Coordinates of C-alpha atoms in Angstrom, one line a residue:
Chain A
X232 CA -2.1 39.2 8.6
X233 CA -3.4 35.7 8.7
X234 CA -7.4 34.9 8.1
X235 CA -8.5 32.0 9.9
X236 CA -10.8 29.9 7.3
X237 CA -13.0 30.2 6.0
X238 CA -14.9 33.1 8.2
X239 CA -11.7 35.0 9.1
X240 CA -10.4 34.6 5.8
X241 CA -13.0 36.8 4.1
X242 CA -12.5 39.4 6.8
X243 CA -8.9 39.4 6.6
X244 CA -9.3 40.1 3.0
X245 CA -11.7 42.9 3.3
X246 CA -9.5 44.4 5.8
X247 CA -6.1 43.9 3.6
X248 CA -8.4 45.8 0.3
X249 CA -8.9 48.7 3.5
X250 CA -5.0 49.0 3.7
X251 CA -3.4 47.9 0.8
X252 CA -2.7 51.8 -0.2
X253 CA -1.0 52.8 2.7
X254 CA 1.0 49.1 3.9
X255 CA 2.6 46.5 2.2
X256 CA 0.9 43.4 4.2
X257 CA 2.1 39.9 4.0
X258 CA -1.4 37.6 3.5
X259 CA -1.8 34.4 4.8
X260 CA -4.8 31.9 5.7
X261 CA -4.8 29.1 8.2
X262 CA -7.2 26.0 8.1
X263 CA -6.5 24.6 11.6
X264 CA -8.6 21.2 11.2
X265 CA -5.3 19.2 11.8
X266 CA -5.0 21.4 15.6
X267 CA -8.6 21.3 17.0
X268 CA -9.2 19.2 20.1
X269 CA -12.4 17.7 19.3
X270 CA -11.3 15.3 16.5
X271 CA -12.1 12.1 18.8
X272 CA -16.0 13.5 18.4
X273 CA -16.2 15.5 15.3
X274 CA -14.3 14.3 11.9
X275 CA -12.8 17.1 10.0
X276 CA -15.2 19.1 8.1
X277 CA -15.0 18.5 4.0
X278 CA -14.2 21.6 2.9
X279 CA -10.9 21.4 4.8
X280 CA -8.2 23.3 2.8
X281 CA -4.1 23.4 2.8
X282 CA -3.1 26.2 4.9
X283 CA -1.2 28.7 3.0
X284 CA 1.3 30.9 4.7
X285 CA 3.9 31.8 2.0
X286 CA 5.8 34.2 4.1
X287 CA 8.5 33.3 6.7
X288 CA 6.5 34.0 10.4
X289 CA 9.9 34.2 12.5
X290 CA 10.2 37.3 14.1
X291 CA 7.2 39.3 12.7
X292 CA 4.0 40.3 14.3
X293 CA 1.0 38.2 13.5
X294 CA -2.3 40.0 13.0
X295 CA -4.8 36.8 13.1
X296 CA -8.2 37.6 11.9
X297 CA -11.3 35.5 12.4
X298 CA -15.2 36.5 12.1
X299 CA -16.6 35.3 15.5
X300 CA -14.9 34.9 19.0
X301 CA -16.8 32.4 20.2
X302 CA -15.1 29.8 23.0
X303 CA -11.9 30.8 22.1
X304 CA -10.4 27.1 21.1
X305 CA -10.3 28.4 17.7
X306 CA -7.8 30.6 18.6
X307 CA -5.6 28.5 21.0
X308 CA -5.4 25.8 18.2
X309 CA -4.4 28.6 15.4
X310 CA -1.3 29.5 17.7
X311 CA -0.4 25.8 17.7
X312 CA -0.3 25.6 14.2
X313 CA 1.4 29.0 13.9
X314 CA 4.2 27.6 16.7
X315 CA 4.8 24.9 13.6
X316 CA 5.9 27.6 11.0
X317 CA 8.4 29.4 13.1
X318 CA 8.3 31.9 16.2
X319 CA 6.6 35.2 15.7
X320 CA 8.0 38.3 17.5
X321 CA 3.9 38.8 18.6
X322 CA 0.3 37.3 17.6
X323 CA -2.8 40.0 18.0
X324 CA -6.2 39.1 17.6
X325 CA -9.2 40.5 15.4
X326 CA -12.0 39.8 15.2
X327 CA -15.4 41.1 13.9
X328 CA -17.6 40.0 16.4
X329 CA -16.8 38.8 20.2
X330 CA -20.7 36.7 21.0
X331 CA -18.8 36.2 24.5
X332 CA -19.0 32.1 25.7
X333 CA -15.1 31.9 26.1
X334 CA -13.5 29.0 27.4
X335 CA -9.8 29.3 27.3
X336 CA -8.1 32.6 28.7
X337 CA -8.2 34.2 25.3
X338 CA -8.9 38.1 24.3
X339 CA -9.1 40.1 21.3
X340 CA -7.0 43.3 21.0
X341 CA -9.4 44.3 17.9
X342 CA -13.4 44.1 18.0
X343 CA -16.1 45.4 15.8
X344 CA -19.1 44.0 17.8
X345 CA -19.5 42.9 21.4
X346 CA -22.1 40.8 22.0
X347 CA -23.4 38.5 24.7
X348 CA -25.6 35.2 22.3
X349 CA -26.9 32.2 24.5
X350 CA -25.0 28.8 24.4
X351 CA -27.7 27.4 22.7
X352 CA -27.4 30.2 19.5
X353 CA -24.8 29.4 16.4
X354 CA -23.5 33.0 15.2
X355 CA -22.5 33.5 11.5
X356 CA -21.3 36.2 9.4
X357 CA -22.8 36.9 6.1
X358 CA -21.9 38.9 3.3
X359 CA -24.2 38.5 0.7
X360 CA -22.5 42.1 -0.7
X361 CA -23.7 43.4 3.0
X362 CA -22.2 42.3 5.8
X363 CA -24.7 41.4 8.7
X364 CA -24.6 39.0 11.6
X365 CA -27.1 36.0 12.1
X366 CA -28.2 34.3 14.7
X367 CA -29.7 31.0 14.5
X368 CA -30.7 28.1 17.6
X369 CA -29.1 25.1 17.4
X370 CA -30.6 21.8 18.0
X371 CA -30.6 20.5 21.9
Chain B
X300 CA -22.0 11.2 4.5
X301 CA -20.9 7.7 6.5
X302 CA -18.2 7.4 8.2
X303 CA -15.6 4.6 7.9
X304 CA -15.1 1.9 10.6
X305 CA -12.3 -0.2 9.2
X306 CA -10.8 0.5 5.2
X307 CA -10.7 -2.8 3.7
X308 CA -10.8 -1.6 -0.2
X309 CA -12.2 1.2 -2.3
X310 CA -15.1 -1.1 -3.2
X311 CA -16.4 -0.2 -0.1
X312 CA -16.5 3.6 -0.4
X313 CA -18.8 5.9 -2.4
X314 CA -17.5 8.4 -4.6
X315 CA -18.5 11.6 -2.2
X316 CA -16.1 9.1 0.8
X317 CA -13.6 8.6 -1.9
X318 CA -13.9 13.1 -2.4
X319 CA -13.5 13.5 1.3
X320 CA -10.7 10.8 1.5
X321 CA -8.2 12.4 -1.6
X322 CA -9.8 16.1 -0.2
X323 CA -7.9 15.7 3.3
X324 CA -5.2 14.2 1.9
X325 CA -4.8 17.4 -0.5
X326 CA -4.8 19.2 3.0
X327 CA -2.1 17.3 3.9
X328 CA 0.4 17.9 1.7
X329 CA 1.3 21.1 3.2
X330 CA 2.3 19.6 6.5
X331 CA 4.5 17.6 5.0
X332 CA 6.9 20.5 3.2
X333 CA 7.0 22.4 6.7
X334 CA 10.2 23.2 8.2
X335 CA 8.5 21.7 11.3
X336 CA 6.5 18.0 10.1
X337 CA 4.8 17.4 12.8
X338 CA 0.6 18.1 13.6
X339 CA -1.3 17.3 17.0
X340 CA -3.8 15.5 14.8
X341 CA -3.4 12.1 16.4
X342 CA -1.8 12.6 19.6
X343 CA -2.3 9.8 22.4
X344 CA -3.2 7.1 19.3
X345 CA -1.4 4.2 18.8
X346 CA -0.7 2.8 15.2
X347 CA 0.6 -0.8 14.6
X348 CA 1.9 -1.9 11.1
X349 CA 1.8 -5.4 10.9
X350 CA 3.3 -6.5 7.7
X351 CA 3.0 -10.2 6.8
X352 CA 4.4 -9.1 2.8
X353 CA 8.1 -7.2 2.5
X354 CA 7.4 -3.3 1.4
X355 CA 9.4 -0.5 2.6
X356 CA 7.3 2.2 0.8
X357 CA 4.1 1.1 1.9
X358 CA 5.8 0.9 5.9
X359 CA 8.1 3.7 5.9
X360 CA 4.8 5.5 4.1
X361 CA 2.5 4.9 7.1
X362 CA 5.0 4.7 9.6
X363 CA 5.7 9.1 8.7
X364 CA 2.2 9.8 8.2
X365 CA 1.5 8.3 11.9
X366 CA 4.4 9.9 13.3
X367 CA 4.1 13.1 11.6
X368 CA 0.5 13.6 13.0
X369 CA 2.4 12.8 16.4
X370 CA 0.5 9.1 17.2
X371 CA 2.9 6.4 18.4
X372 CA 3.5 4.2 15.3
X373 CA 4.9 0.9 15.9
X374 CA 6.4 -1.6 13.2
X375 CA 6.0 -5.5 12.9
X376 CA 7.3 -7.5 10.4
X377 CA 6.5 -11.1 10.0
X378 CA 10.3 -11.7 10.0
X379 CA 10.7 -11.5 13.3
X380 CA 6.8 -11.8 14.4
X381 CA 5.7 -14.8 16.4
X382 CA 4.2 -16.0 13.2
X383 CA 7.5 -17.8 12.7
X384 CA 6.9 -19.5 16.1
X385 CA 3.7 -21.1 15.1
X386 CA 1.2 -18.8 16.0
X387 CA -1.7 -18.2 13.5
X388 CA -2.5 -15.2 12.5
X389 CA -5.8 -14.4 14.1
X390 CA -4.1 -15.5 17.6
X391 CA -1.8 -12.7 16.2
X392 CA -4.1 -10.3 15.7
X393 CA -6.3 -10.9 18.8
X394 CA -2.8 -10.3 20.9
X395 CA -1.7 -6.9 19.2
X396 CA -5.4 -5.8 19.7
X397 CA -5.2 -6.7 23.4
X398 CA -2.5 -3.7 23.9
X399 CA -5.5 -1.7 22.7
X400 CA -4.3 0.4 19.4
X401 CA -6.3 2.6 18.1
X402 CA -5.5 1.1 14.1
X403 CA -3.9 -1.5 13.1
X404 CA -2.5 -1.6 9.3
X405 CA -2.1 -4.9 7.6
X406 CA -0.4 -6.3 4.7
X407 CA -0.8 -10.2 3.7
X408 CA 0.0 -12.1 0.5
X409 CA -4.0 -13.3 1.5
X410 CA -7.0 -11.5 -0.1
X411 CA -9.5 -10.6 2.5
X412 CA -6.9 -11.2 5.3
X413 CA -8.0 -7.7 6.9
X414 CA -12.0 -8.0 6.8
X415 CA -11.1 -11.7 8.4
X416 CA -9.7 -10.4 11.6
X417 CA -11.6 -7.2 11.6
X418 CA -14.5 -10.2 12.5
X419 CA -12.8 -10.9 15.9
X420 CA -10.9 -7.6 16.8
X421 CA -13.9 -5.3 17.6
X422 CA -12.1 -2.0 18.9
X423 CA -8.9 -2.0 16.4
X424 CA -10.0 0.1 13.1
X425 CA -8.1 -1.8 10.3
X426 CA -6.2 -0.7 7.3
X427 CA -5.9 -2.5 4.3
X428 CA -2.3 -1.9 3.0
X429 CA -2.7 -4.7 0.2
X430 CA -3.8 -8.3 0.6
X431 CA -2.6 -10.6 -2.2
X432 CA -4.0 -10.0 -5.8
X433 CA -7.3 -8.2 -3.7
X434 CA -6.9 -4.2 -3.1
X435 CA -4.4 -1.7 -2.0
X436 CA -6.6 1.6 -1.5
X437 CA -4.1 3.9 -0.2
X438 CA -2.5 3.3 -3.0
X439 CA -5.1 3.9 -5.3
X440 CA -6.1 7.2 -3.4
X441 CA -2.7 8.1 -3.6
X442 CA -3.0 8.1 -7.4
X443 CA -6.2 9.8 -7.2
X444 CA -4.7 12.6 -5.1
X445 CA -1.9 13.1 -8.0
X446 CA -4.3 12.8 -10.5
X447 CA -6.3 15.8 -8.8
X448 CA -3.2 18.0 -8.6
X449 CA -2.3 17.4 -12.4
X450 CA -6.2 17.8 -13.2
X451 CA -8.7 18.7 -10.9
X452 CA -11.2 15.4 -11.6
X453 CA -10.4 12.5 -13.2
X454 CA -13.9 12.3 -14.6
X455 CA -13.8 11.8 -18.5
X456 CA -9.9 11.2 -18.5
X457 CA -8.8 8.1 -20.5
X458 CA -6.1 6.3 -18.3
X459 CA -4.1 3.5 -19.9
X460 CA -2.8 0.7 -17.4
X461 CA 0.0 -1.6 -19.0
X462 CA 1.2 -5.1 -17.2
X463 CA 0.3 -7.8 -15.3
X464 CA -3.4 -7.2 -14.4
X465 CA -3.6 -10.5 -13.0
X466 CA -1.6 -10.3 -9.8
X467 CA -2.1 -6.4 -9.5
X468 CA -4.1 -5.2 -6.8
X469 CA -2.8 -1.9 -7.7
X470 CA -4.8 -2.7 -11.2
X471 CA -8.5 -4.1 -9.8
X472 CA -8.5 -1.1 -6.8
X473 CA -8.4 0.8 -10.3
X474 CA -11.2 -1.1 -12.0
X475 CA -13.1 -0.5 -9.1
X476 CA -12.2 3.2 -9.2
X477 CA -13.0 4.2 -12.8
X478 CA -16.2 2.8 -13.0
X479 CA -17.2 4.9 -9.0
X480 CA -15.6 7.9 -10.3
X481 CA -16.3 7.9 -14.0
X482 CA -12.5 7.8 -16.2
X483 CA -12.0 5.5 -18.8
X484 CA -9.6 2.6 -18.4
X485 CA -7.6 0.9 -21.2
X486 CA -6.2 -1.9 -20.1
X487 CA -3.1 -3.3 -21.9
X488 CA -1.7 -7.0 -21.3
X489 CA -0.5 -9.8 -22.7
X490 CA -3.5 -12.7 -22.5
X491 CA -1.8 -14.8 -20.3
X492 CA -1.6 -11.6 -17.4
X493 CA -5.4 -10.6 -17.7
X494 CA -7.6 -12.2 -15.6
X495 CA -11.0 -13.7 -16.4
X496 CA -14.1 -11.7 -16.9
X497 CA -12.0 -8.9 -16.9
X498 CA -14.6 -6.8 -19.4
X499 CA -17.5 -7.0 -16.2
X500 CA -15.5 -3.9 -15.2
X501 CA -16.6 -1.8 -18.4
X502 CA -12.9 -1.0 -19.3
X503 CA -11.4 -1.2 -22.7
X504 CA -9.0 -4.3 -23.7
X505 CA -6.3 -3.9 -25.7
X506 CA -3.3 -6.5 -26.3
X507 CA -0.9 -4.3 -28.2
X508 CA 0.1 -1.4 -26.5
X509 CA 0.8 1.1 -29.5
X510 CA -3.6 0.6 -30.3
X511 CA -4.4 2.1 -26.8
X512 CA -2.0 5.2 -26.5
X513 CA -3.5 7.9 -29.1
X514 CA -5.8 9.8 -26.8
X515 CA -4.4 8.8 -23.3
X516 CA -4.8 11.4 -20.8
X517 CA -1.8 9.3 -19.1
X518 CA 0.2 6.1 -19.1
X519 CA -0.1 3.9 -15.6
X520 CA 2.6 1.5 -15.8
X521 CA 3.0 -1.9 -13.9
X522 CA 5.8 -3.5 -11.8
X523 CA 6.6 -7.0 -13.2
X524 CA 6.1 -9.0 -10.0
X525 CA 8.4 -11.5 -10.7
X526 CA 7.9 -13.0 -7.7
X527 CA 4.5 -14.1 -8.0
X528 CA 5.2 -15.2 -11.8
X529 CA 5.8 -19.0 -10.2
X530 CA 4.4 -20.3 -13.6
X531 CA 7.0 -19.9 -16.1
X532 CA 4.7 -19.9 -19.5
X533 CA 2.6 -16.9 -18.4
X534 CA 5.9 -14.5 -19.0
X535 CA 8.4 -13.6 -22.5
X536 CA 12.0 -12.8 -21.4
X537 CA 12.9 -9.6 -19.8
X538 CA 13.8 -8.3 -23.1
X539 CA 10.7 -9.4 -25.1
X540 CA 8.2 -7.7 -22.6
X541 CA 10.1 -4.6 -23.0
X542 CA 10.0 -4.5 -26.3
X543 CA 6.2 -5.8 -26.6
X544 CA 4.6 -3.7 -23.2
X545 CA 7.6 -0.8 -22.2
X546 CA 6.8 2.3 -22.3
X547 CA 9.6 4.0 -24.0
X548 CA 10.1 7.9 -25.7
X549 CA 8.4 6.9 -28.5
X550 CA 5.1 5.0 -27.1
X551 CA 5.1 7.9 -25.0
X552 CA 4.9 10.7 -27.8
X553 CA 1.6 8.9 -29.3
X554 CA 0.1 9.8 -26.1
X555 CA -1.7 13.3 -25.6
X556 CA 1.0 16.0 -25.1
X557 CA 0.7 16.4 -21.5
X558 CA -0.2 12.7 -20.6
X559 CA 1.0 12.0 -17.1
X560 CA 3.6 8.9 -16.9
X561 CA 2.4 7.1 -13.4
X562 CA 4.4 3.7 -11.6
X563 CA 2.9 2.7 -8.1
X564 CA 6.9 1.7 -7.4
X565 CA 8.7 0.3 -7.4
X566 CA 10.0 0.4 -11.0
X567 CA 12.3 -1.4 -12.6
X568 CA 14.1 0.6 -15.3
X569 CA 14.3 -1.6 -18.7
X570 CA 12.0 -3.3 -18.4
X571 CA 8.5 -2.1 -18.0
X572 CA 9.4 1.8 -18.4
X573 CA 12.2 3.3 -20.2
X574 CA 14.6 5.2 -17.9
X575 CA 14.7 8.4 -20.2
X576 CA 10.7 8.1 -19.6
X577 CA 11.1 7.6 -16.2
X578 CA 12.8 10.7 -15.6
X579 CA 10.9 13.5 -17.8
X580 CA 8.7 15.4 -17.0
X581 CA 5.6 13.6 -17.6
X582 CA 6.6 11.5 -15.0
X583 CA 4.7 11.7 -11.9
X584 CA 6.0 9.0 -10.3
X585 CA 7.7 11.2 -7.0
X586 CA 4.7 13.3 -6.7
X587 CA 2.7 9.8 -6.2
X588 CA 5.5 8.7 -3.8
X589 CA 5.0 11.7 -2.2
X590 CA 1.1 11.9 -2.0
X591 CA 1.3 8.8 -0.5
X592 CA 2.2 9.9 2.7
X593 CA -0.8 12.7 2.8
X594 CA -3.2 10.4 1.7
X595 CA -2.3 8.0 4.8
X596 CA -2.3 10.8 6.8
X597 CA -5.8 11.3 5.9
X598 CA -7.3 7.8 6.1
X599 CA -5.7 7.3 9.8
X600 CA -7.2 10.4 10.4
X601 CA -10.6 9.6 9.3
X602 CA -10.6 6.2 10.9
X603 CA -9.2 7.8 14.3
X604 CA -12.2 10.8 13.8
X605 CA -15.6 10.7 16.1
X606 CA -18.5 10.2 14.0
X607 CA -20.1 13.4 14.9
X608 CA -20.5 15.8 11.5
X609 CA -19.6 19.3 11.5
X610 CA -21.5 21.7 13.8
X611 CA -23.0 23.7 10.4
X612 CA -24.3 21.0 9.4
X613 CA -26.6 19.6 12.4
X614 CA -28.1 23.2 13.1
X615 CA -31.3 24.2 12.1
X616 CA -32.6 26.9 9.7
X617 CA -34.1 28.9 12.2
X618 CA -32.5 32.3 11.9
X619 CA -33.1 35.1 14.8

């Protein structure tokens, strides 16, 4: 199971504490600032971290986690990275909330929350001991 | 937080740049110790190292970190540049920016060589990779990456540099440094290899070596650059200086117990760092050789970046 940061890392290890009694589950977290496709207009945020996957990926099935589906370029640039740490037997995809808006051919096999937000709206996850989505406009 | 154009020294970056700088290069590392060394970072860029000066470290160092984040990295040494045919070196420049890379990285025995051309070549971001006595930042993030590893911050940390201030750029990108990010430096050096006005700095003098080590967080060590010691009064014999300014087994025991032994390479064993202390495990020295290549990975990423911010940080605080 692999948490995207730093959103889909916090789920990823809410959902490993979920398991942990019945599965042994390999953790890992990806920070996939090096693969996005936007770096000729956006420099890479500051709290970019290493991405830690201590676990050999070849052959295994990949659980990747992340907090919103949004355009789904995310995603497509967390399988590049992935592709550079070996060839996993599958990826899946979970995530807590799908706010629709995708750009790339990509789908979720696991979702806690569909819903549709306008272009216009930036949708976060908070867990401030609750978890609850928010909603706020963005400017232009 | 402003983004960089060109990177011409660490003069011209503020501490929360320098943060951002060593941070990505921390992010870095990683990439390099992957089965697979290779990122989509800087696809479709074009890198030119243009080296006036003889360094395979610094080269082969820039020359990965390009290639590894997949830009096209070409290398051109004034050996066999058309320098030797005459041409000057802003004609030079002003050609190799006409094939339209996206950075250009220089080296030139001449200080300010880099903010020269970066006068006349308006779409080519620049690199400083050392011009004469002047700066060398990527080396001096480089350290600061190691020293982050080893410590977190260097803020606080007494740092003792030994050698020939005078001709180090290594040494004033360091001056520069301590005084931005707030570590003490002791400097140690004969009188005839410290430069002028050195105490405008706000570092610590000392002549003999053995004064400054009790309480040394760690023990930066200088190449003697014999080749730019023309002047034959300013330097003892090989010996003398060794015995005098080396750091040997027992300088290095009146340091703190987990002082960090640094060299920015490349070293010469006898004389100004024992080889028992070169290898031990104080000694940093890989690790900087190593960070060197993350940290170059992350300035010719920042230079190639848009100047946009992150998306969290231009939305409002209107919440729904």
């Amino acid at each position: 199971m692999i948490g995207i940061h730093r959103g889909g890392a916090v789920v990823a290890d809410r959902i490993e504490r979920e398991l942990a009694q019945q599965h042994h589950i390999l953790r890992g977290n990806l920070d996939i600032s090096f693969y996005r496709d936007d770096l000729d207009t956006i420099a890479p945020n500051p709290e970019v971290r290493p991405s830690e996957l201590p676990f050999d990926i070849n052959g295994k099935t990949i659980w990747l986690i992340d907090d919103v589906l949004y355009t789904g370029r995310t995603i497509r640039a967390a399988m590049g990275e992935l592709f550079d740490y070996g060839r996993p037997a599958a990826i899946r995809l979970a995530v807590l909330v799908d706010r629709g808006g995708r750009e790339l051919p990509i789908h979720a096999d696991a979702v806690g929350l569909t819903t549709r937000a306008d272009p216009r709206m930036h949708v976060e996850l908070m867990h401030d001991g609750a978890w609850r989505v928010a909603q706020r406009q963005v400017k232009s | 937080m402003k983004s960089m154009q060109h990177l011409f020294g660490i003069a011209q970056l503020s501490a929360a740049q320098i943060d951002y700088l060593v941070n990505l290069g921390y992010s870095f590392i990683d990439v390099n110790r992957r089965a697979i060394k290779k990122a989509p970072t800087l696809r479709g860029k074009t890198i030119i190292n243009l080296f006036f000066e003889n360094s395979t470290r610094t080269r082969t160092s820039f020359e990965l970190a390009g290639k590894r984040l997949s830009a096209d990295v070409i290398n051109i040494s004034a050996a066999t540049s058309a320098t030797k045919k005459g041409e000057s070196l802003l004609d030079t420049g002003m050609t190799l920016a006409a094939m339209q890379p996206h950075v250009l990285v220089i080296r030139h025995a001449i200080a300010g060589t880099c903010e020269f051309l970066a006068d006349y070549l308006h779409n080519t971001a620049i690199v400083n990779a050392g011009d004469g006595a002047h700066e060398h930042p990527t080396q001096i993030l480089t350290d600061l990456l190691t020293l982050k590893q080893a410590w977190g911050t260097p803020r606080g940390k007494v740092i003792t540099l030994v050698g020939d201030i005078t001709h180090s750029r290594v040494a004033r990108s360091h001056l520069i440094a301590a005084q931005k990010l707030g570590y003490t430096l002791r400097i140690v050096a004969p009188k005839t290899l410290l430069p002028a006005e050195i105490e405008r700095y706000g570092c610590e003098i000392y002549h003999e070596f053995d004064d400054a080590l009790p309480g040394s967080d760690a023990v930066y060590m200088l190449r003697i650059q014999s080749e730019r010691l023309t002047d034959n009064c300013a330097f003892p014999s090989v010996r003398e200086y060794h015995e005098a300014y080396g750091l040997n087994r027992k300088r290095l025991n009146m340091a703190k117990p987990e002082a960090l032994v640094l060299h920015p390479g490349p070293m010469n064993r006898g004389v100004e760092i024992a080889t028992d202390v070169a290898d031990s495990v104080h000694s940093h020295i890989l690790q900087q050789v190593e960070h060197g290549v993350a940290i170059r990975m992350a300035v010719l990423t920042a230079l190639c970046a848009g100047q946009d911010e992150a998306v969290s940080e231009t939305a409002t605080e209107a919440e729904a």
